[in-house]
CSV table of C-alpha atoms and ligand atoms in Angstrom, one decimal:
chain,number,residue,atom,x,y,z
A,100,MET,CA,5.3,-13.4,23.0
A,101,ILE,CA,4.7,-10.3,21.0
A,102,PRO,CA,5.5,-11.0,17.3
A,103,VAL,CA,6.0,-8.3,14.6
A,104,THR,CA,2.7,-9.3,13.2
A,105,LYS,CA,-0.1,-11.7,13.7
A,106,SER,CA,-2.4,-12.9,10.9
A,107,PHE,CA,-5.9,-11.4,11.2
A,108,LEU,CA,-8.4,-14.3,11.5
A,109,PRO,CA,-12.1,-14.1,11.0
A,110,THR,CA,-14.2,-16.3,13.4
A,111,PHE,CA,-14.0,-20.0,12.9
A,112,GLU,CA,-17.7,-20.1,12.1
A,113,GLU,CA,-17.3,-17.5,9.4
A,114,TYR,CA,-14.5,-19.4,7.9
A,115,SER,CA,-16.3,-22.7,8.2
A,116,ALA,CA,-19.4,-21.4,6.5
A,117,GLN,CA,-17.2,-20.5,3.4
A,118,ILE,CA,-15.6,-23.9,3.5
A,119,LYS,CA,-19.0,-25.5,3.6
A,120,ARG,CA,-19.7,-23.9,0.4
A,121,VAL,CA,-16.5,-25.4,-1.1
A,122,PHE,CA,-17.6,-28.8,0.0
A,123,ASP,CA,-21.1,-28.3,-1.3
A,124,ASN,CA,-19.7,-27.3,-4.7
A,125,GLN,CA,-17.1,-30.0,-4.7
A,126,TRP,CA,-15.0,-27.6,-6.6
A,127,LEU,CA,-11.5,-27.1,-5.0
A,128,THR,CA,-9.5,-25.1,-7.5
A,129,ASN,CA,-9.1,-23.8,-11.1
A,130,ARG,CA,-10.8,-20.6,-10.7
A,131,GLY,CA,-13.9,-21.8,-8.9
A,132,PRO,CA,-17.0,-19.8,-7.7
A,133,LEU,CA,-15.5,-18.5,-4.5
A,134,LEU,CA,-12.4,-17.2,-6.2
A,135,LEU,CA,-14.6,-15.4,-8.8
A,136,GLU,CA,-16.6,-13.9,-6.0
A,137,LEU,CA,-13.5,-12.8,-4.2
A,138,GLU,CA,-12.2,-11.1,-7.3
A,139,GLU,CA,-15.5,-9.3,-7.6
A,140,LYS,CA,-15.4,-8.2,-3.9
A,141,ILE,CA,-11.9,-6.9,-4.1
A,142,LYS,CA,-12.6,-5.0,-7.5
A,143,GLU,CA,-15.6,-3.4,-5.7
A,144,TYR,CA,-13.7,-2.6,-2.5
A,145,LEU,CA,-10.7,-1.0,-4.3
A,146,SER,CA,-12.8,0.5,-7.1
A,147,ILE,CA,-10.6,-1.1,-9.8
A,148,SER,CA,-11.5,-2.6,-13.1
A,149,ASN,CA,-9.4,-5.7,-13.2
A,150,ILE,CA,-7.6,-8.2,-11.1
A,151,ILE,CA,-6.2,-11.8,-11.5
A,152,ILE,CA,-5.9,-13.5,-8.0
A,153,MET,CA,-2.8,-15.8,-8.0
A,154,ASN,CA,-1.2,-18.2,-5.6
A,155,ASN,CA,1.2,-15.7,-4.0
A,156,GLY,CA,2.8,-12.3,-4.5
A,157,THR,CA,6.0,-13.7,-6.3
A,158,ILE,CA,4.5,-15.5,-9.3
A,159,PRO,CA,2.8,-12.4,-10.5
A,160,LEU,CA,6.2,-10.6,-10.3
A,161,GLN,CA,7.7,-13.5,-12.3
A,162,ILE,CA,4.9,-13.4,-14.9
A,163,ALA,CA,5.3,-9.6,-15.3
A,164,LEU,CA,9.1,-10.0,-15.8
A,165,ARG,CA,8.8,-13.0,-18.1
A,166,LEU,CA,6.4,-10.8,-20.3
A,167,LEU,CA,8.0,-7.3,-20.0
A,168,GLY,CA,11.5,-8.0,-18.9
A,169,LYS,CA,12.7,-10.0,-21.8
A,170,GLY,CA,16.0,-11.1,-20.2
A,171,GLY,CA,17.1,-7.4,-20.1
A,172,GLU,CA,18.3,-5.1,-17.3
A,173,ILE,CA,15.7,-4.2,-14.8
A,174,ILE,CA,16.2,-1.0,-12.9
A,175,THR,CA,15.0,-1.7,-9.3
A,176,THR,CA,15.2,-0.8,-5.7
A,177,PRO,CA,17.6,-2.3,-3.2
A,178,PHE,CA,15.2,-1.6,-0.3
A,179,SER,CA,12.5,-4.2,-0.5
A,180,TYR,CA,11.7,-7.9,0.4
A,181,VAL,CA,14.2,-10.3,-1.3
A,182,ALA,CA,11.4,-11.5,-3.6
A,183,THR,CA,11.6,-8.3,-5.7
A,184,THR,CA,15.1,-9.0,-6.7
A,185,ALA,CA,15.0,-12.8,-6.7
A,186,ALA,CA,12.1,-12.6,-9.2
A,187,ILE,CA,14.4,-10.6,-11.4
A,188,VAL,CA,17.3,-13.0,-11.3
A,189,TRP,CA,14.9,-16.1,-11.5
A,190,GLU,CA,13.5,-14.8,-14.7
A,191,ASN,CA,17.0,-14.5,-16.1
A,192,CYS,CA,17.0,-10.7,-16.0
A,193,THR,CA,19.7,-8.5,-14.5
A,194,PRO,CA,18.9,-6.3,-11.5
A,195,VAL,CA,20.4,-2.8,-11.8
A,196,PHE,CA,20.0,-1.1,-8.6
A,197,VAL,CA,19.2,2.6,-8.1
A,198,ASP,CA,19.5,4.0,-4.5
A,199,ILE,CA,16.5,5.1,-2.5
A,200,ASN,CA,15.3,8.4,-1.2
A,201,PRO,CA,16.3,8.7,2.5
A,202,GLU,CA,12.9,10.0,3.6
A,203,PHE,CA,10.4,8.2,1.6
A,204,LEU,CA,12.5,5.0,1.3
A,205,THR,CA,11.4,4.3,-2.2
A,206,ILE,CA,13.6,4.4,-5.4
A,207,ASP,CA,15.3,7.8,-5.9
A,208,VAL,CA,13.8,9.0,-9.2
A,209,THR,CA,16.7,11.5,-9.7
A,210,LYS,CA,19.1,8.7,-10.1
A,211,ILE,CA,17.1,6.3,-12.5
A,212,GLU,CA,18.1,7.9,-15.8
A,213,ALA,CA,21.8,7.4,-15.2
A,214,ALA,CA,21.3,3.7,-14.7
A,215,ILE,CA,19.5,3.3,-18.1
A,216,THR,CA,21.5,1.4,-20.8
A,217,LYS,CA,20.5,-0.1,-24.3
A,218,LYS,CA,19.7,-3.3,-22.4
A,219,THR,CA,17.2,-1.8,-20.0
A,220,THR,CA,13.7,-3.2,-20.5
A,221,CYS,CA,11.8,-2.3,-17.2
A,222,ILE,CA,11.6,-0.3,-14.0
A,223,LEU,CA,10.6,-2.6,-11.2
A,224,ALA,CA,10.0,-0.4,-8.1
A,225,THR,CA,8.5,-1.2,-4.7
A,226,HIS,CA,5.9,1.0,-3.0
A,227,VAL,CA,7.7,0.0,0.2
A,228,PHE,CA,5.7,-0.1,3.4
A,229,GLY,CA,2.7,1.1,1.4
A,230,ASN,CA,4.3,4.4,0.6
A,231,PRO,CA,3.8,5.1,-3.1
A,232,CYS,CA,6.8,5.7,-5.4
A,233,ASN,CA,7.0,8.9,-7.4
A,234,VAL,CA,4.7,7.4,-10.0
A,235,GLU,CA,4.7,10.6,-12.1
A,236,ALA,CA,8.4,10.9,-12.4
A,237,ILE,CA,8.6,7.1,-13.1
A,238,GLU,CA,6.1,7.2,-15.8
A,239,TYR,CA,7.8,10.3,-17.5
A,240,ILE,CA,11.1,8.5,-17.5
A,241,ALA,CA,9.7,5.3,-18.7
A,242,ASP,CA,7.8,7.0,-21.6
A,243,LYS,CA,10.9,8.9,-22.6
A,244,HIS,CA,13.1,5.7,-22.8
A,245,ASN,CA,10.5,3.3,-24.0
A,246,LEU,CA,10.6,1.3,-20.8
A,247,LYS,CA,7.8,-0.8,-19.0
A,248,VAL,CA,7.0,-0.2,-15.4
A,249,ILE,CA,6.1,-2.9,-12.9
A,250,TYR,CA,5.3,-2.1,-9.3
A,251,ASP,CA,5.8,-4.4,-6.5
A,252,ALA,CA,2.7,-3.3,-4.5
A,253,ALA,CA,2.8,-6.3,-2.0
A,254,HIS,CA,2.3,-3.8,0.9
A,255,CYS,CA,-0.3,-1.7,-0.7
A,256,PHE,CA,-3.8,-3.3,-0.2
A,257,GLY,CA,-6.2,-0.4,0.1
A,258,VAL,CA,-3.6,2.3,-0.6
A,259,THR,CA,-4.8,5.1,-2.9
A,260,TYR,CA,-2.9,7.8,-4.7
A,261,LYS,CA,-4.5,10.8,-6.2
A,262,GLY,CA,-7.9,9.2,-5.4
A,263,LYS,CA,-7.4,6.0,-7.2
A,264,SER,CA,-6.0,2.6,-6.1
A,265,ILE,CA,-2.3,2.5,-6.3
A,266,PHE,CA,-2.7,-0.8,-8.2
A,267,GLU,CA,-3.9,1.2,-11.2
A,268,TYR,CA,-0.4,2.7,-11.9
A,269,GLY,CA,2.3,1.2,-14.0
A,270,ASP,CA,2.0,-1.3,-16.8
A,271,ILE,CA,1.6,-4.1,-14.2
A,272,SER,CA,1.2,-3.9,-10.4
A,273,THR,CA,1.4,-6.8,-8.1
A,274,CYS,CA,0.2,-7.5,-4.6
A,275,SER,CA,0.7,-10.2,-2.0
A,276,PHE,CA,-2.1,-11.8,0.2
A,277,HIS,CA,0.4,-13.8,2.3
A,278,ALA,CA,-0.7,-14.5,5.9
A,279,THR,CA,1.6,-11.7,7.2
A,280,LYS,CA,0.1,-9.0,4.9
A,281,LEU,CA,-2.8,-6.7,5.8
A,282,PHE,CA,-5.4,-8.5,3.8
A,283,HIS,CA,-4.6,-12.1,3.3
A,284,THR,CA,-5.7,-15.5,2.0
A,285,GLY,CA,-3.1,-17.6,3.9
A,286,GLU,CA,-0.9,-17.7,0.7
A,287,GLY,CA,-2.0,-15.6,-2.2
A,288,GLY,CA,-1.4,-12.6,-4.4
A,289,ALA,CA,-2.6,-10.7,-7.4
A,290,LEU,CA,-1.7,-9.0,-10.6
A,291,PHE,CA,-3.3,-5.8,-12.0
A,292,THR,CA,-3.0,-4.3,-15.4
A,293,LYS,CA,-5.3,-2.0,-17.3
A,294,ASP,CA,-3.9,-3.0,-20.7
A,295,PRO,CA,-6.4,-5.5,-22.2
A,296,GLU,CA,-3.7,-7.2,-24.3
A,297,LEU,CA,-1.3,-7.6,-21.4
A,298,PHE,CA,-4.2,-8.7,-19.1
A,299,HIS,CA,-4.9,-11.5,-21.6
A,300,LYS,CA,-1.2,-12.7,-21.6
A,301,CYS,CA,-1.0,-12.6,-17.8
A,302,TYR,CA,-4.2,-14.4,-17.5
A,303,TYR,CA,-3.1,-17.3,-19.7
A,304,SER,CA,0.4,-17.2,-18.3
A,305,HIS,CA,-1.1,-18.1,-14.8
A,306,THR,CA,-3.1,-21.1,-16.1
A,307,PHE,CA,-0.6,-23.0,-18.1
A,308,GLY,CA,-1.5,-21.1,-21.3
A,309,HIS,CA,-4.7,-23.1,-21.6
A,310,LEU,CA,-7.3,-22.0,-24.2
A,311,GLY,CA,-9.8,-24.6,-23.6
A,312,PRO,CA,-8.8,-28.2,-22.7
A,313,ILE,CA,-6.5,-28.9,-25.7
A,314,ASP,CA,-5.4,-25.6,-27.2
A,315,TYR,CA,-2.9,-23.1,-25.8
A,316,HIS,CA,-2.1,-19.3,-26.1
A,317,GLY,CA,1.5,-19.9,-25.4
A,318,VAL,CA,3.7,-21.0,-22.5
A,319,GLY,CA,2.3,-20.7,-19.1
A,320,ILE,CA,2.9,-21.6,-15.4
A,321,ASN,CA,0.6,-22.6,-12.5
A,322,GLY,CA,-0.3,-19.3,-10.8
A,323,LYS,CA,-3.8,-20.4,-9.6
A,324,ILE,CA,-5.1,-20.2,-6.1
A,325,SER,CA,-7.4,-22.8,-4.5
A,326,GLU,CA,-11.0,-22.3,-3.3
A,327,LEU,CA,-9.8,-23.1,0.2
A,328,GLN,CA,-7.7,-19.9,0.2
A,329,ALA,CA,-10.4,-17.9,-1.6
A,330,ALA,CA,-12.6,-18.9,1.3
A,331,MET,CA,-10.1,-17.3,3.8
A,332,GLY,CA,-10.2,-14.1,1.6
A,333,LEU,CA,-14.0,-14.0,1.5
A,334,SER,CA,-14.0,-14.2,5.4
A,335,VAL,CA,-11.3,-11.6,5.9
A,336,ILE,CA,-12.5,-8.9,3.4
A,337,PRO,CA,-15.6,-7.9,5.5
A,338,TYR,CA,-13.2,-6.8,8.2
A,339,MET,CA,-11.0,-4.4,6.2
A,340,ALA,CA,-12.4,-1.3,8.0
A,341,VAL,CA,-11.8,-2.9,11.4
A,342,ILE,CA,-8.2,-4.1,10.3
A,343,LEU,CA,-7.4,-0.6,9.0
A,344,ASN,CA,-8.8,1.3,12.0
A,345,GLU,CA,-7.1,-1.0,14.6
A,346,ARG,CA,-3.7,-0.7,13.0
A,347,LYS,CA,-4.1,3.1,12.8
A,348,LYS,CA,-4.7,3.2,16.6
A,349,VAL,CA,-1.5,1.3,17.1
A,350,ILE,CA,0.5,3.6,14.9
A,351,ASP,CA,-1.0,6.6,16.5
A,352,PHE,CA,0.1,5.2,19.9
A,353,TYR,CA,3.6,4.7,18.7
A,354,LEU,CA,3.8,8.2,17.1
A,355,CYS,CA,2.5,9.7,20.4
A,356,HIS,CA,4.7,7.9,22.8
A,357,LEU,CA,8.0,7.1,21.1
A,358,ASP,CA,10.8,9.6,21.5
A,359,CYS,CA,10.6,10.8,17.9
A,360,GLU,CA,13.4,13.3,18.5
A,361,LYS,CA,15.9,10.4,18.6
A,362,ILE,CA,14.4,8.1,16.0
A,363,LYS,CA,12.9,8.7,12.5
A,364,THR,CA,9.8,7.3,11.0
A,365,ILE,CA,9.0,7.0,7.2
A,366,LYS,CA,7.9,10.1,5.5
A,367,LEU,CA,4.6,9.5,3.7
A,368,VAL,CA,4.1,11.0,0.3
A,369,ASP,CA,1.3,13.7,-0.2
A,370,ASN,CA,-2.1,12.8,-2.0
A,371,SER,CA,-2.0,9.3,-0.7
A,372,ASN,CA,-4.1,7.4,1.7
A,373,TRP,CA,-1.9,5.1,3.7
A,374,ASN,CA,-3.0,1.6,4.8
A,375,TYR,CA,-0.8,1.3,8.1
A,376,SER,CA,0.9,-1.8,6.7
A,377,TYR,CA,4.1,-1.5,8.7
A,378,PHE,CA,5.6,0.7,11.3
A,379,PRO,CA,9.3,1.1,10.5
A,380,ILE,CA,11.5,3.2,12.8
A,381,ILE,CA,15.0,4.3,11.9
A,382,PHE,CA,17.6,4.5,14.6
A,383,SER,CA,20.6,6.8,14.6
A,384,SER,CA,23.1,3.8,14.5
A,385,GLU,CA,23.0,0.0,13.9
A,386,GLU,CA,24.5,-0.3,17.4
A,387,ILE,CA,21.4,1.4,19.0
A,388,LEU,CA,19.2,-0.7,16.9
A,389,LEU,CA,20.9,-4.0,18.1
A,390,LYS,CA,20.7,-2.8,21.6
A,391,ALA,CA,17.1,-2.1,21.3
A,392,GLN,CA,16.4,-5.4,19.5
A,393,LYS,CA,18.2,-7.4,22.2
A,394,PHE,CA,16.4,-5.5,24.9
A,395,LEU,CA,13.0,-6.3,23.2
A,396,ASN,CA,13.9,-9.9,22.6
A,397,ASP,CA,14.9,-10.4,26.1
A,398,ASN,CA,11.4,-9.3,27.1
A,399,ASN,CA,9.9,-11.6,24.5
A,400,ILE,CA,9.1,-9.0,22.0
A,401,PHE,CA,10.2,-9.7,18.4
A,402,PRO,CA,10.3,-6.9,16.0
A,403,ARG,CA,11.8,-7.6,12.6
A,404,ARG,CA,14.6,-6.0,10.6
A,405,TYR,CA,12.5,-5.3,7.5
A,406,PHE,CA,14.5,-4.8,5.3
A,407,TYR,CA,17.9,-6.0,5.9
A,408,PRO,CA,20.3,-6.6,4.3
A,409,SER,CA,20.2,-4.1,1.4
A,410,LEU,CA,19.5,-6.2,-1.7
A,411,ASN,CA,22.5,-5.0,-3.7
A,412,THR,CA,24.7,-6.7,-1.0
A,413,ILE,CA,23.3,-10.2,-1.3
A,414,GLU,CA,25.6,-12.8,-2.9
A,415,TYR,CA,23.9,-13.3,-6.2
A,416,THR,CA,23.3,-9.8,-7.2
A,417,LYS,CA,26.7,-8.4,-7.1
A,418,GLY,CA,25.2,-4.8,-7.2
A,419,ASN,CA,27.0,-1.4,-7.0
A,420,LYS,CA,27.2,0.4,-3.7
A,421,MET,CA,24.0,1.9,-2.7
A,422,PRO,CA,25.0,4.2,0.4
A,423,VAL,CA,21.5,5.3,1.4
A,424,SER,CA,19.9,1.9,1.2
A,425,GLU,CA,22.7,0.2,3.0
A,426,SER,CA,22.7,2.8,5.7
A,427,ILE,CA,18.9,2.8,6.3
A,428,ALA,CA,18.8,-1.1,6.0
A,429,LYS,CA,21.2,-1.3,8.9
A,430,ARG,CA,19.2,1.0,11.2
A,431,VAL,CA,15.5,0.1,10.4
A,432,LEU,CA,13.3,-2.0,12.6
A,433,CYS,CA,9.7,-2.7,12.0
A,434,LEU,CA,7.7,-2.7,15.3
A,435,PRO,CA,4.9,-5.1,16.2
A,436,LEU,CA,1.6,-4.2,14.5
A,437,TYR,CA,-1.5,-6.2,14.4
A,438,VAL,CA,-5.1,-6.2,15.4
A,439,GLY,CA,-5.4,-7.0,19.1
A,440,LEU,CA,-2.1,-5.5,20.3
A,441,SER,CA,-3.1,-4.0,23.7
A,442,GLU,CA,-2.2,-0.7,25.2
A,443,ILE,CA,-0.4,-2.5,28.0
A,444,GLU,CA,1.7,-4.3,25.4
A,445,LEU,CA,2.3,-1.1,23.5
A,446,ASP,CA,3.3,0.7,26.6
A,447,LYS,CA,5.9,-1.9,27.3
A,448,ILE,CA,7.3,-1.8,23.8
A,449,VAL,CA,7.5,1.9,23.8
A,450,ASN,CA,9.1,2.2,27.3
A,451,LEU,CA,11.7,-0.4,26.4
A,452,ILE,CA,12.7,1.4,23.2
A,453,ASN,CA,12.8,4.9,24.8
A,454,SER,CA,15.0,3.6,27.4
A,455,THR,CA,17.7,2.5,24.9
A,456,LEU,CA,17.7,5.7,23.0
B,48,PLP,C1,5.6,-10.3,0.8
B,48,PLP,C2,6.3,-9.7,-0.3
B,48,PLP,C3,6.5,-10.3,-1.6
B,48,PLP,C4,6.2,-11.7,-1.9
B,48,PLP,O1,4.8,-12.1,-1.7
B,48,PLP,P1,4.5,-13.6,-1.4
B,48,PLP,O2,3.1,-13.6,-1.4
B,48,PLP,O3,5.1,-14.0,-0.1
B,48,PLP,O4,5.2,-14.4,-2.5
B,48,PLP,C5,7.1,-9.6,-2.6
B,48,PLP,N1,7.4,-8.3,-2.5
B,48,PLP,C6,7.3,-7.7,-1.3
B,48,PLP,C7,7.9,-6.3,-1.2
B,48,PLP,C8,6.8,-8.3,-0.2
B,48,PLP,O5,6.9,-7.8,1.0
């Protein structure tokens, strides 16, 4: 079977060596030595000044929305994984969707201002598939209307924009280290903020608010990750160059061999270094997508409809119509992309798709 993705695994010996350290330390969680080491390694790798690693990529979104959303309206994208919208609703805020740009697939900044009301508190946008939003325009609008900016950067490990990590943009950025993501800890995620006061609040929010054993800074939740997961992260991070390089090769193969006259791919923004996190193709109609998907499934190949349906159409959001997002969501398919996908397999995938176009 060829799935849409396979988790990158270090050698069993490498992972065992890290797990041995956990046993030697007899320290399993609560920001232990392996987690602290992983935070340092990631800061160094991404050239960033701060990070709080958490237990997944959704809790940091919830913490960000709890601290900055304040129960108000959140301007957001309908084209993302469901966690982006669910976190807004879960935190008792109201998602207000703004349609996407048809080429970049990120929030259409020309439509944001029309969606702002007195109740708007934040803009929560996704750098979808690792393609940065128009961060300058968003910052300008947010400053003008006194709004906070949260970026769901779940897909963005290693992405830079104008020479610095994309995690450095916005008031808060979040990432996911889920097993299906480029860099992973099995389950895991992170929050980034350059504002020291906000960092302090986020930090205490993810450890029940503890200030020592008996005092509290305020209300908190459990967003901590265990040493066992940090061990996976420490074993995967040395492979980042290999992971990026192998994924690039797969994407170069697709770009070279797919019939790109008949399908569209994502347009990447200038001044950004991409991380090859996904390979979405956009068919001319849902009918052709379904035909291609069935053809691939019949041959034991399982691409995924990331992201379908458009989030404004799910039952609990009751959003306005978003013509661009709804249209793209119906026609987009993410192709298999992982380290170890062979040329023979890629050839098969490409031939099957080209033959349906
Ligand atoms: C994966 C993902 C999340 C959620 O991350 P988890 O680690 O699975 O909680 C949030 N937003 C987007 C865009 C994602 O792709």
